[in-house]
Coordinates of C-alpha atoms (C1' of nucleotides) in Angstrom, one line a residue:
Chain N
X173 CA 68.8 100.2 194.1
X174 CA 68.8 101.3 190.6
X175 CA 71.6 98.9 188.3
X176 CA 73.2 101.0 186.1
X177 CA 73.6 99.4 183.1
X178 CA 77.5 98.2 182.6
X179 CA 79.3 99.1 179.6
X180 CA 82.4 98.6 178.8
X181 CA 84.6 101.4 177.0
X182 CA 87.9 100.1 175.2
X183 CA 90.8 102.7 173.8
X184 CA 90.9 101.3 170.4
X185 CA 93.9 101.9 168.3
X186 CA 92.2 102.4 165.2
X187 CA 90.1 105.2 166.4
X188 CA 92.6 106.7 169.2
X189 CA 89.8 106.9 171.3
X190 CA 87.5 105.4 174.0
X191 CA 84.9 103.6 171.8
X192 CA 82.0 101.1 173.4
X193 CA 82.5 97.8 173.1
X194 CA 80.2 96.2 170.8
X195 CA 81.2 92.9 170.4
X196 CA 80.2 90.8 167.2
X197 CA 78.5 87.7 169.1
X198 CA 77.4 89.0 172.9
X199 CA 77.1 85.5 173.4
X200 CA 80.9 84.9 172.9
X201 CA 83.6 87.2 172.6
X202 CA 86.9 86.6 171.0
X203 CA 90.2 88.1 171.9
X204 CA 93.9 87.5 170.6
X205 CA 97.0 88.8 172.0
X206 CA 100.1 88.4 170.8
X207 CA 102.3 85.8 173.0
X208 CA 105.8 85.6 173.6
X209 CA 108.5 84.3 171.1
X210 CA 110.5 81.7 173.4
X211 CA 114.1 82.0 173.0
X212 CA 114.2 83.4 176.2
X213 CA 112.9 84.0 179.4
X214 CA 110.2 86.5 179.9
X215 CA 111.2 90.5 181.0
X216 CA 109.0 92.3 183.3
X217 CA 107.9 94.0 179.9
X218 CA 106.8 90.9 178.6
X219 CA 104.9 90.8 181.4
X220 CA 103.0 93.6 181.3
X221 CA 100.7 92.5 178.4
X222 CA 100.4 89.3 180.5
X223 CA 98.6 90.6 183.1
X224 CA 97.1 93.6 181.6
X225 CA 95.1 91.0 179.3
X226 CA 94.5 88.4 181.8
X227 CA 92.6 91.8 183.7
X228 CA 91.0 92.1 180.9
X229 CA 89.6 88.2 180.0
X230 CA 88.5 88.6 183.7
X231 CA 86.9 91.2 183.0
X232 CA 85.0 90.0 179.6
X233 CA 84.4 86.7 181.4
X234 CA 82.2 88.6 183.9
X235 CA 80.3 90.8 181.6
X236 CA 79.6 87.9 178.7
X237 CA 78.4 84.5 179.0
X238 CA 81.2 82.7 176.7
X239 CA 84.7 84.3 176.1
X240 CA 87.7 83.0 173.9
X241 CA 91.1 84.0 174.5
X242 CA 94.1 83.0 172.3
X243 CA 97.7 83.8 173.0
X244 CA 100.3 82.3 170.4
X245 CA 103.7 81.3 171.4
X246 CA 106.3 82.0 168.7
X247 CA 108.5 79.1 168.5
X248 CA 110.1 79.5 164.8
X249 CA 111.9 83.0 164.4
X250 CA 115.0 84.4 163.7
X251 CA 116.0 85.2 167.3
X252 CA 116.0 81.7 167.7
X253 CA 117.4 80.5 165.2
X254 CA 120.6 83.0 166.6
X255 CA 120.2 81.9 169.9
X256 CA 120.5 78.4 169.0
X257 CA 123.7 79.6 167.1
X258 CA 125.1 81.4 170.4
X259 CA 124.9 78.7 172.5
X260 CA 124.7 75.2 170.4
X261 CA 121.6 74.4 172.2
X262 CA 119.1 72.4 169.9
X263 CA 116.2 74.7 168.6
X264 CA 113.6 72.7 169.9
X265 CA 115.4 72.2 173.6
X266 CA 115.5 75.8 173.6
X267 CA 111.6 77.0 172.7
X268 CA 110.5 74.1 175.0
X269 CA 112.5 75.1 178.0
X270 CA 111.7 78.6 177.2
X271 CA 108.1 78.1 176.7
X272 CA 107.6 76.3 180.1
X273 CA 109.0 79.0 181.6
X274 CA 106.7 81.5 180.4
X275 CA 104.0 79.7 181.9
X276 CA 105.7 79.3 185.1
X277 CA 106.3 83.0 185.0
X278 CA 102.7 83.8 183.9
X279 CA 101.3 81.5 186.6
X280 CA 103.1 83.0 189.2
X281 CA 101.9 86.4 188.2
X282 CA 98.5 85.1 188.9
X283 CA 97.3 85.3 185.1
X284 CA 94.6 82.6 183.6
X285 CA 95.2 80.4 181.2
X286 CA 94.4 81.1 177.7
X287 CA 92.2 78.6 176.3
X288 CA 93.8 78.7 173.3
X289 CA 98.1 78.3 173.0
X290 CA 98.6 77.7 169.3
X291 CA 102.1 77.1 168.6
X292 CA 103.3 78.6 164.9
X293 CA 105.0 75.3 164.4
X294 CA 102.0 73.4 164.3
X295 CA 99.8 75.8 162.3
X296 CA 102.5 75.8 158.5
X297 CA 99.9 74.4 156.5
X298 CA 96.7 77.3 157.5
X299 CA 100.2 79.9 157.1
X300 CA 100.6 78.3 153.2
X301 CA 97.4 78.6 152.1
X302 CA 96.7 82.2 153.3
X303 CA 100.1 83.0 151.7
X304 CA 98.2 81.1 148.7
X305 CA 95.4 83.4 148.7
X306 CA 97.3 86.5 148.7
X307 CA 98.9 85.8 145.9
X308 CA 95.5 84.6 143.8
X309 CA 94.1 87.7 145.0
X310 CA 97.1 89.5 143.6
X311 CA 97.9 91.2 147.1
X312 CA 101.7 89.3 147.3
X313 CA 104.1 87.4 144.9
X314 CA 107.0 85.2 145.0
X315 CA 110.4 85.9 143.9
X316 CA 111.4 82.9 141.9
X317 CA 115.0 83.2 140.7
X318 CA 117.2 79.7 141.3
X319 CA 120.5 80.7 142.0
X320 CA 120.0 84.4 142.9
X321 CA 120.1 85.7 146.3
X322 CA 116.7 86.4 147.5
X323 CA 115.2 82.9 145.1
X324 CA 112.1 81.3 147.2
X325 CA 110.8 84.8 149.0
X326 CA 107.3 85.4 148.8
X327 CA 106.3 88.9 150.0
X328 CA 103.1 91.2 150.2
X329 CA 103.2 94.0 147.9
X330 CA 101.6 96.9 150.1
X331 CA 101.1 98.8 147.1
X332 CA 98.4 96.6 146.5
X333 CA 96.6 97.2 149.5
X334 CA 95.7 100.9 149.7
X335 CA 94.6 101.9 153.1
X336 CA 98.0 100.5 154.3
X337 CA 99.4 102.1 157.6
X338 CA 95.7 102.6 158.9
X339 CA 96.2 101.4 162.3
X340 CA 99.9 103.1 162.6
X341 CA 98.9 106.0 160.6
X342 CA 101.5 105.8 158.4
X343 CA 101.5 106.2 154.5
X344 CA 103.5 103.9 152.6
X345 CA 105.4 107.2 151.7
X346 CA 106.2 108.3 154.7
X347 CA 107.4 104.8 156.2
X348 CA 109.8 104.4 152.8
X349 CA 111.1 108.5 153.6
X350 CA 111.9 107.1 156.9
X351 CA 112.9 104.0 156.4
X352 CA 116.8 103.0 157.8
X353 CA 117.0 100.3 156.1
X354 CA 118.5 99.1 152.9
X355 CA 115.9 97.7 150.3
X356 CA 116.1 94.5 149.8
X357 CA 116.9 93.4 145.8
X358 CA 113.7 91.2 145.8
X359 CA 111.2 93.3 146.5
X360 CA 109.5 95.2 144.1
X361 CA 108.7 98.4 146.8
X362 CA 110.3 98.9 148.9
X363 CA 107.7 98.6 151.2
X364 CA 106.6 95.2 151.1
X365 CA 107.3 92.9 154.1
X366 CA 108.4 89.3 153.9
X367 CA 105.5 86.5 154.2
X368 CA 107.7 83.7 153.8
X369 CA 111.3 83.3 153.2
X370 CA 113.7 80.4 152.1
X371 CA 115.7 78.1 154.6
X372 CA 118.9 76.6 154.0
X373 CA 119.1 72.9 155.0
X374 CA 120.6 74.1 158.4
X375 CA 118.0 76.3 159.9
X376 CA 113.8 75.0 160.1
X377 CA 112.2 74.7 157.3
X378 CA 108.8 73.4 156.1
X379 CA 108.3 72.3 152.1
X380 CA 106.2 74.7 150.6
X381 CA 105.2 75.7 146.6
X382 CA 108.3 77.9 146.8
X383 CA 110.7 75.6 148.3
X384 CA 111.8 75.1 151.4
X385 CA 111.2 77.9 154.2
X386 CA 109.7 79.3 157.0
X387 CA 107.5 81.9 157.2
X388 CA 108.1 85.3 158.0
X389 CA 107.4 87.3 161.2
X390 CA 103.5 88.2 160.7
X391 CA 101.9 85.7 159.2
X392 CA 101.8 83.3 162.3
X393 CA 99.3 85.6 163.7
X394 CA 96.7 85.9 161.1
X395 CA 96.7 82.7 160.5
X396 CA 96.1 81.5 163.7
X397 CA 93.6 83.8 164.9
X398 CA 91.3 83.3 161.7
X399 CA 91.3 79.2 162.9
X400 CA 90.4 79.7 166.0
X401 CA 88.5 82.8 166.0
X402 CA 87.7 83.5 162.9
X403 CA 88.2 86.1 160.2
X404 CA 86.1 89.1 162.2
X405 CA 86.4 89.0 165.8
X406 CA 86.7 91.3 168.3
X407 CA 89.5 92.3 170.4
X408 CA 93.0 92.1 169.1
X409 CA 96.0 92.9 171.9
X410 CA 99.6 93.8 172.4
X411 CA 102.2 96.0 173.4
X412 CA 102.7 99.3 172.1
X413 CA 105.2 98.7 170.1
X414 CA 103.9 96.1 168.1
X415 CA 101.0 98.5 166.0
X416 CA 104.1 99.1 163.7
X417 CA 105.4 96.9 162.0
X418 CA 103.1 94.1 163.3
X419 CA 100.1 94.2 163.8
X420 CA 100.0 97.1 160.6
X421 CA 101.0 93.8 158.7
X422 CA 98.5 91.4 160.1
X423 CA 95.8 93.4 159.4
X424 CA 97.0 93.5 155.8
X425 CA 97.4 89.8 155.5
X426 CA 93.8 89.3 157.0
X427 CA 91.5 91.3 155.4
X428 CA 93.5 91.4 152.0
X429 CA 93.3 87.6 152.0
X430 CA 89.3 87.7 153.0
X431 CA 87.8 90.5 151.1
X432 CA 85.3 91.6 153.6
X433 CA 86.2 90.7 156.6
X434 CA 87.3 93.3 158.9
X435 CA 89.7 91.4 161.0
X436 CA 90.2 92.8 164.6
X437 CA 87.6 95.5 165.3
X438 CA 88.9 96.8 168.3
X439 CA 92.9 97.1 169.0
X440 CA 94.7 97.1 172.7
X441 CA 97.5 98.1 173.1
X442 CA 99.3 99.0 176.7
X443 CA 102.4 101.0 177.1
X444 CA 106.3 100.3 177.6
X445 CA 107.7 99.4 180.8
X446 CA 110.1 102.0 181.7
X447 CA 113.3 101.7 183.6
X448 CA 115.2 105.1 184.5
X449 CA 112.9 106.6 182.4
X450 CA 113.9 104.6 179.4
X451 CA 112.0 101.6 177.5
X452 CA 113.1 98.2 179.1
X453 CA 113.5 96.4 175.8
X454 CA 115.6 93.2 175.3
X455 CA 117.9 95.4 172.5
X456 CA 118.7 97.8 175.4
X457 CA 120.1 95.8 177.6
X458 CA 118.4 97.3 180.5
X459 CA 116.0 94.5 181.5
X460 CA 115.6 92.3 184.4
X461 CA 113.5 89.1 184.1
X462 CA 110.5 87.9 185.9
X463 CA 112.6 85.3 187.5
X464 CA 114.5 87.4 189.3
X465 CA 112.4 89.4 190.2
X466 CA 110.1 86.8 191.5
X467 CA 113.6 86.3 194.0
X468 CA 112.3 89.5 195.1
X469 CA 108.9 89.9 195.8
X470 CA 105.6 87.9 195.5
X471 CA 104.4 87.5 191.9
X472 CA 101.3 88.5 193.5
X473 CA 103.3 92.4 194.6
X474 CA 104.3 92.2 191.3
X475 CA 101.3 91.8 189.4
X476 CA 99.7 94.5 191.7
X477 CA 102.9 96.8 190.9
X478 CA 101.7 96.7 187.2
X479 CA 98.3 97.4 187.4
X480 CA 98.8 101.2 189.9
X481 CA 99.4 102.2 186.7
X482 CA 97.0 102.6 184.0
X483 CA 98.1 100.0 180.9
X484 CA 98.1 102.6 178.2
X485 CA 100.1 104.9 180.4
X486 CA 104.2 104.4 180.8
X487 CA 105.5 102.4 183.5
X488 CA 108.3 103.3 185.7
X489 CA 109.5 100.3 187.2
X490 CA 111.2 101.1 190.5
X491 CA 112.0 99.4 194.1
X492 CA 109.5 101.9 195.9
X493 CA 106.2 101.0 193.6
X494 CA 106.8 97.7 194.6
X495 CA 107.1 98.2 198.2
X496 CA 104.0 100.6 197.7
X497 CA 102.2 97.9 196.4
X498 CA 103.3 95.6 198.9
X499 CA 101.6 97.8 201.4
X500 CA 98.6 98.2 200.2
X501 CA 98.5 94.2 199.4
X502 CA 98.9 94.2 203.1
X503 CA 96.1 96.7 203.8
X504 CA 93.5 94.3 202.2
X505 CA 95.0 91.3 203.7
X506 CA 94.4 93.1 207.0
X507 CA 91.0 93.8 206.3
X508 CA 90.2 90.2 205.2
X509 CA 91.9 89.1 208.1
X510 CA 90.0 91.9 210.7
X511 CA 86.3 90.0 208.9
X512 CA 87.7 87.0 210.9
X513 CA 87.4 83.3 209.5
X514 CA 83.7 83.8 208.1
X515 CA 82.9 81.9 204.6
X516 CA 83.0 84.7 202.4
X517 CA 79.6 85.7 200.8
X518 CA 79.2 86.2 197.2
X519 CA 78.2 90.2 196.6
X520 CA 75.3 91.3 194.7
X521 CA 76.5 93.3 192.3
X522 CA 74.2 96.4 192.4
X523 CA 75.5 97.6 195.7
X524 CA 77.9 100.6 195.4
X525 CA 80.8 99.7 196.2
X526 CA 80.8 97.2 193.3
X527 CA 79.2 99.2 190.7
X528 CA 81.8 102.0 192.0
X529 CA 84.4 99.3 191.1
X530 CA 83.2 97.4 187.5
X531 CA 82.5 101.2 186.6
X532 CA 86.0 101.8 186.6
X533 CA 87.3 98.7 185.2
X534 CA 84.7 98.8 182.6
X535 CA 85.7 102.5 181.5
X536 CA 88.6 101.5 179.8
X537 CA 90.5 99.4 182.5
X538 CA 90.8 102.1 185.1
X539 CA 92.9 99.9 187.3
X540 CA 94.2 102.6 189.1
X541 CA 90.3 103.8 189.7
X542 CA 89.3 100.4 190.5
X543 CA 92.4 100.2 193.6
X544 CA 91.0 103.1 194.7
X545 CA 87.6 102.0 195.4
X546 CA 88.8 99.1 196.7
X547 CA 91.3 100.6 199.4
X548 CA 87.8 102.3 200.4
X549 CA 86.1 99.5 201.1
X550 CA 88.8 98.2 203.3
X551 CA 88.7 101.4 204.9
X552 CA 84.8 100.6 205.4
X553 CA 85.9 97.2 207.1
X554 CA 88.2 99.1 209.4
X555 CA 86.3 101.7 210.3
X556 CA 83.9 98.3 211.0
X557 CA 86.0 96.4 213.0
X558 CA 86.5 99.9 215.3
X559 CA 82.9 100.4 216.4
X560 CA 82.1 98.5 219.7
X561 CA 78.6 96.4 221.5
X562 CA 75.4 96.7 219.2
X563 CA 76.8 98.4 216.1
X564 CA 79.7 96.5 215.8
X565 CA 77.3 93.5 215.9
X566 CA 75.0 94.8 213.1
X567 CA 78.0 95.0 210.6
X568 CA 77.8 91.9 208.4
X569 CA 81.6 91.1 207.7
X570 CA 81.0 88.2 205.9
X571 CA 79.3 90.3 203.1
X572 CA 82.3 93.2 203.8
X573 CA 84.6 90.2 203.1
X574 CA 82.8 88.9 200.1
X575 CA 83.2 92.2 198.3
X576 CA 86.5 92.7 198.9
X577 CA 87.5 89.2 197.9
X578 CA 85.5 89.4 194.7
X579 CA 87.0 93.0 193.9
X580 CA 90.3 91.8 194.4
X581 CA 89.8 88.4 192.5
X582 CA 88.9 91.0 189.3
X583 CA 92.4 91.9 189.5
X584 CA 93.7 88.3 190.5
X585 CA 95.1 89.5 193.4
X586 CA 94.1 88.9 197.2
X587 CA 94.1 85.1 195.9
X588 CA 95.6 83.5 199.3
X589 CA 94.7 83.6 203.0
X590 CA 95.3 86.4 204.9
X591 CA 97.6 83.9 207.3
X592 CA 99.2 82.6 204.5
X593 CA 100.1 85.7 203.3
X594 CA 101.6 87.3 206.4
X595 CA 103.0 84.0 207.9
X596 CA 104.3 82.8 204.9
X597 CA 107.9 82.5 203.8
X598 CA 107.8 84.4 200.5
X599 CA 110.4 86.0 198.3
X600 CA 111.6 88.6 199.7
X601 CA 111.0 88.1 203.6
X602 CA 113.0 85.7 206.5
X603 CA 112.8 82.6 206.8
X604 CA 112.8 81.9 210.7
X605 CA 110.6 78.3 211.3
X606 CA 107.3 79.1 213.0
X607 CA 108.0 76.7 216.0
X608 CA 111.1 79.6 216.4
X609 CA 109.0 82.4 216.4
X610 CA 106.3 80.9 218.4
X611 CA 109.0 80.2 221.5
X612 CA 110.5 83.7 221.2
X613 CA 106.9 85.1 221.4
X614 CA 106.3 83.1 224.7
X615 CA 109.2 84.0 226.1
X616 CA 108.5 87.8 225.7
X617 CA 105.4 87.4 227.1
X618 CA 106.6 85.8 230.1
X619 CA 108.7 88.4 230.1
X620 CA 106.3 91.4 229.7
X621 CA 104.0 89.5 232.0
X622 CA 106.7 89.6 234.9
X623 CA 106.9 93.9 234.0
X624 CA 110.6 92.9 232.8
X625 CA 110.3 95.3 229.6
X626 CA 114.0 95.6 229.0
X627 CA 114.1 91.8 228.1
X628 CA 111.0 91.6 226.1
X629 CA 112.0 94.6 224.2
X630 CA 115.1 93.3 223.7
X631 CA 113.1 89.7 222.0
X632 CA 111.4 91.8 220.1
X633 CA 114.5 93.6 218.6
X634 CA 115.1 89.6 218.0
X635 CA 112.6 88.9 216.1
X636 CA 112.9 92.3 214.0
X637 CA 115.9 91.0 213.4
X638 CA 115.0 87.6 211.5
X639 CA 111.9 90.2 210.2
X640 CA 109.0 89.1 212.0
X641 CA 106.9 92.1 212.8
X642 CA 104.7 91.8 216.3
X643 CA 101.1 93.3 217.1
X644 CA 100.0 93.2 220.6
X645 CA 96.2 93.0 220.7
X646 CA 93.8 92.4 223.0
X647 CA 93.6 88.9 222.1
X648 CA 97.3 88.5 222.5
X649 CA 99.9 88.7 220.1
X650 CA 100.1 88.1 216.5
X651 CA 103.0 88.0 214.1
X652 CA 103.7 88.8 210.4
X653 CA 106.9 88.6 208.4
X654 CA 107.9 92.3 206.8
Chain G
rG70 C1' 112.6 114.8 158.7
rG71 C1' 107.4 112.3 159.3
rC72 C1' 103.9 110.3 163.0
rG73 C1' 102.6 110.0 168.2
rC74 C1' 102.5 110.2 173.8
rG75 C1' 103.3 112.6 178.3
rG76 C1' 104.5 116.8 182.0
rU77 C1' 99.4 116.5 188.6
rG78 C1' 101.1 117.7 195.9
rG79 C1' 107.7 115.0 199.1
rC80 C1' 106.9 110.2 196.1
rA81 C1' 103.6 106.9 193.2
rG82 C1' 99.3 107.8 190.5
rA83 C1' 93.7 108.5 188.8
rG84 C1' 90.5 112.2 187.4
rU85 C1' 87.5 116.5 186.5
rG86 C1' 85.1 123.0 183.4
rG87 C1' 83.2 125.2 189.4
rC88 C1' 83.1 120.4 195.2
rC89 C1' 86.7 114.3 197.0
rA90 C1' 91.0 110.8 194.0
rU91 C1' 93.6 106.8 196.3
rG92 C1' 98.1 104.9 198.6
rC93 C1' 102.9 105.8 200.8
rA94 C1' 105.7 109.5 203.3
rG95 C1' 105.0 114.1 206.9
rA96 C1' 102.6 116.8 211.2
rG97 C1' 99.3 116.6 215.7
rG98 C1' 96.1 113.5 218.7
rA99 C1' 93.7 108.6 220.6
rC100 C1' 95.1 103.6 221.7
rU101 C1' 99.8 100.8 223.6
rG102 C1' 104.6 99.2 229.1
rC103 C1' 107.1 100.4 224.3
rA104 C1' 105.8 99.2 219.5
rA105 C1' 102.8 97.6 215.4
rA106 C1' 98.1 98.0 213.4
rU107 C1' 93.8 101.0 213.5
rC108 C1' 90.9 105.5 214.4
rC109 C1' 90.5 111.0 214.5
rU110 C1' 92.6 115.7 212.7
rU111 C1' 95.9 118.0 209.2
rG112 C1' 99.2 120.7 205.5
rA113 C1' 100.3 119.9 200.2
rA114 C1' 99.4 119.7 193.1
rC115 C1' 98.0 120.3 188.4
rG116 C1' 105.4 122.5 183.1
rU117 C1' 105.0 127.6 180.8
rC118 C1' 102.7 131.8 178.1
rG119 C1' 98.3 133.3 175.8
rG120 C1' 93.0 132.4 174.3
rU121 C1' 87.7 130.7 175.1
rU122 C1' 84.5 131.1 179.6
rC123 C1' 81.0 134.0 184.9
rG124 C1' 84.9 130.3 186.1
rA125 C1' 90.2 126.0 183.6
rU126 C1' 94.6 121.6 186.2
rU127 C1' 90.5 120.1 183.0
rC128 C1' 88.8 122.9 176.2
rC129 C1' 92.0 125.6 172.2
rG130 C1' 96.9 127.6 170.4
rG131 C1' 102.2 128.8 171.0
rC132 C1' 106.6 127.6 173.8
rC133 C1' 109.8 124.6 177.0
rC134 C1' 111.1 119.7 178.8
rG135 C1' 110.9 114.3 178.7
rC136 C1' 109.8 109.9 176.0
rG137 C1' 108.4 106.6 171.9
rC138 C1' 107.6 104.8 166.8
rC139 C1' 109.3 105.1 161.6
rU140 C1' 114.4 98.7 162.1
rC141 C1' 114.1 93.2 165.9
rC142 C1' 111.1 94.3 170.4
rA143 C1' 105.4 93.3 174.9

RNA sequence: GGCGCGGUGGCAGAGUGGCCAUGCAGAGGACUGCAAAUCCUUGAACGUCGGUUCGAUUCCGGCCCGCGCCUCCA
C-alpha cells in the first residue's frame, strides 16, 4: 500500500491560518508552552493547554526523531505575592505546594512530562542580562529617580519596536485608544510594559543594576526559552488569551534583544474553557478545579472530555460531555477487552486505519476526526468478534488490538487494562469489595440456575444498587461498575 | 469605539462546492428467562437575507444572535 507522505499542518497565530510545519532542525524540534503560575491549584482551564500540548509532543515525538518540550512554572508574581498576603502562608510554602500539585493534576490527566521545568526563580541572572541588552540596543530604559514613586522600573519602550502588536494585530494606537487603564507616571508611552520592577524589603527581590526587584510578567519566558531552546525555535504554545498581552510582549523582548532571530515561528494557541457559555477564568469566579473534579470522574474521562472538542474551538464544559466521553472510553475498553488477553502487536503504520488516524491529528490536531476513526476501528473489532467458525478464526485480533491501543496511546488515553478499568474502583463509581460482588453473582446464578427468576432479578436490582452492572454471556457472567 | 471568533440533526461535535462524519439519545428488529453488551435497519442538520455557480451547509456580502480580546488570566 501506497504511504502517503505525513505532514503535519499547524494553525499559526501569526498567519491565522493552517500553515505546514517546517521545523528549523527535522532532527529536533523545539516547543515552549507557557506553564502555570502556582499560587493555586490548577482549573479545568488550566488544564486544557496541558493536555492539548502533551497531544501535541506525542504527536511531534512520533513524526521526528528528537523533540524538546519546555513548560515554565511561574513561581515569582504578583498573585503570589497577594496570596501570601491573604493567608500568611510563606511564599515559598505556597509555590511549592502549589507546584506539586500541578503535577499531580497533570499526571492524573495522563500528560507527559516536559523535559524541561524551568522555574523563573532560578533563571534572574539570564532575565538581567536580556533586560541588559534591551537597553544597549536602545529597545527599553530604566526609570532612575531615588525617592520618586516609580524609582528602579525598567520598561520596554514599544515605540522602539515598530512592528509591535504583530501577533495580536494590534497597533500601538489602537491598544493606547483602548486602553482602561491609567498611565503609569514612569513610562514614557504609554504603551510600554514593565520588564522589571522594584521590591520593597518585604516582598522577593533579587539585586539587580537598578536595585532591588523582580522582574516583570514577560520576561520569565524569553528568557527561558532562549536557554534551553534557543533564540529561533519552533513552536511556541498557550491559551488564547495569552497572544495579548503576553506573548505580543515576549516576542518583543526576544527578537528586539537578538536582532535577527525570529523567535517562535509557529504560535498555538487553544480556546477558553467555557462554563454556561461563559469563559471559566479565575477573575470570574466560575471555576472548578481539577481536583474536584478528579472526585468526579477518571482523569482519564476527563482528558478524553477535552479533546471531543477541537483545541482552537470553545469548550462547553458540562456533566453530559463527560458522561459522553465516558461512554465512548467504555466502547474501546470493550473492544480491547472482546480481542481477549493477546500481547498486543505493534501496527504498521501504512495500513488505513492509521493513516486515516495520523491524517487527522496531523491536519491541525483534528482530535475530534482522530476519535472518529478510532470509534471505527472498534466498530471493526465488534463487527469481528460477531462473525462465527472459519472467519472469525481468520480475524487477527491481536493486530485489531495493537491498532487501537496505539491510536488511543496518541491521545494518552486507553492507558489501563480493560479489567482494570471496568472493575476498578474509580472516582465516580461504588465501591462494593470484589469478594462482595463475586458472592452476590453466585448466588444469582444458583438462583437462575434453579428457574427462580424473581430472586435473581431481585440480586441483580442488588447489585445495581451498589452500581455494578451484569452481562450474561455465553461464558457466564461478567461484571463492571457504572 | 478598535480587533477577532462562532452559530451544523434531540444533545455533543467534525467536515465538505455535488456522495458518509462520529458518539450519545430515539424508533423497529435479532440475541437474552429478564437485562446488559453487540449486530441489523432507521428517521433527523447546516442562524437569516441576497450574490457567485449547472449546483452551496461549504465561497462572497449584508443582517440577526452569542462569545472573546483591547486590564490579571490557560
Amino acid at each position: 500500500m501506497a504511504r502517503a507522505p505525513l505532514t503535519l499542518k499547524l494553525h499559526n497565530t501569526l498567519t491565522r491560518q493552517k500553515d505546514v510545519f517546517r521545523p528549523v532542525d527535522p532532527k529536533h524540534v523545539r516547543m515552549y508552552v507557557c506553564g502555570p503560575t502556582v499560587y493555586d491549584f490548577a482549573h479545568i482551564g488550566n488544564a486544557r493547554p496541558v493536555i492539548v500540548f502533551d497531544v501535541l509532543y506525542r504527536l511531534l515525538k512520533r513524526l521526528y526523531p528528537k523533540v524538546t518540550y519546555v513548560r515554565n512554572i511561574t513561581d515569582v508574581d504578583d498573585k503570589i505575592i497577594a496570596a501570601a498576603k491573604e493567608s500568611g502562608e510563606p511564599i515559598g510554602s505556597i509555590t511549592k505546594r502549589t507546584e506539586q500539585a500541578f503535577h499531580e493534576d497533570a499526571k492524573a490527566l495522563g500528560a507527559l512530562d516536559p523535559d524541561v521545568e524551568p522555574r523563573a526563580t532560578e533563571h534572574i541572572p539570564e532575565m538581567i542580562r536580556m533586560i541588559e541588552a534591551l537597553i544597549e540596543k536602545g529597545h527599553a530604559y530604566a526609570y532612575m529617580a531615588e525617592g520618586h514613586a516609580g524609582d528602579g522600573h525598567v520598561l520596554f519602550s514599544v515605540p522602539s519596536m515598530p512592528t509591535y502588536g504583530r501577533l495580536s494585530r494590534h497597533s500601538r494606537d489602537e491598544l493606547i485608544a483602548g486602553a482602561r487603564v491609567e498611565v503609569a507616571p514612569y513610562k514614557k508611552d504609554p504603551a510600554d510594559f514593565v520588564l522589571w520592577k522594584p521590591s520593597t524589603p518585604d516582598l522577593p527581590g533579587w539585586d539587580s543594576p537598578w536595585g532591588r526587584g523582580r522582574p516583570g510578567w514577560h520576561i520569565e519566558c524569553s528568557a527561558m526559552s532562549e536557554k534551553y531552546l534557543g533564540s529561533t525555535f519552533d513552536i511556541h504554545g498557550g491559551g488564547l488569551d495569552l497572544i495579548f498581552p503576553h506573548h505580543e510582549n515576549e516576542i518583543a523582548q526576544s527578537t528586539c534583544a537578538r536582532p535577527g532571530e525570529t523567535f517562535a515561528r509557529v504560535w498555538v494557541h487553544n480556546g477558553y474553557l467555557m462554563v454556561n457559555g461563559e469563559k471559566m477564568s479565575k477573575s470570574l469566579g466560575n471555576f472548578f478545579t481539577v481536583r474536584d473534579l478528579l472526585q468526579k470522574a477518571p482523569g482519564e474521562v476527563i482528558r478524553f472530555a477535552m479533546l471531543a472538542t477541537h483545541y482552537r474551538q470553545p469548550l462547553n464544559w458540562t456533566d453530559d460531555a463527560l458522561k459522553q466521553a465516558r461512554s465512548i472510553l467504555d466502547r474501546w475498553y470493550r473492544a480491547i477487552a472482546l480481542c481477549g488477553p493477546v500481547a498486543p502487536i505493534a501496527p504498521a503504520l501504512d495500513v488505513e486505519a492509521i493513516q486515516a488516524f495520523l491524517a487527522a491529528l496531523t491536519d491541525d490536531l483534528n482530535t475530534s476526526q482522530a476519535i472518529a476513526e478510532i470509534n471505527k476501528h472498534a466498530d471493526m473489532i465488534f463487527h469481528a468478534a460477531d462473525l462465527t467458525g472459519i472467519t472469525k478464526k481468520m480475524v487477527n485480533f491481536d493486530t485489531l488490538k495493537g491498532r487501537l491501543l496505539f491510536m488511543g496511546n496518541m491521545l494518552g488515553v486507553l492507558r489501563q487494562d480493560a479489567d482494570a478499568w471496568f472493575k476498578g474502583v474509580s472516582a465516580g463509581s461504588g465501591t462494593a469489595g470484589e469478594a462482595e460482588i463475586e458472592a452476590l453473582i453466585q448466588k444469582r446464578n444458583d438462583a437462575r440456575k434453579a428457574k427462580d427468576f424473581k430472586e435473581a432479578d431481585r440480586l441483580r436490582a442488588e447489585l445495581v444498587a451498589k452500581g455494578v452492572t451484569l452481562e450474561d454471556g455465553p461464558k457466564g457472567t461478567t461484571w463492571r461498575r457504572g
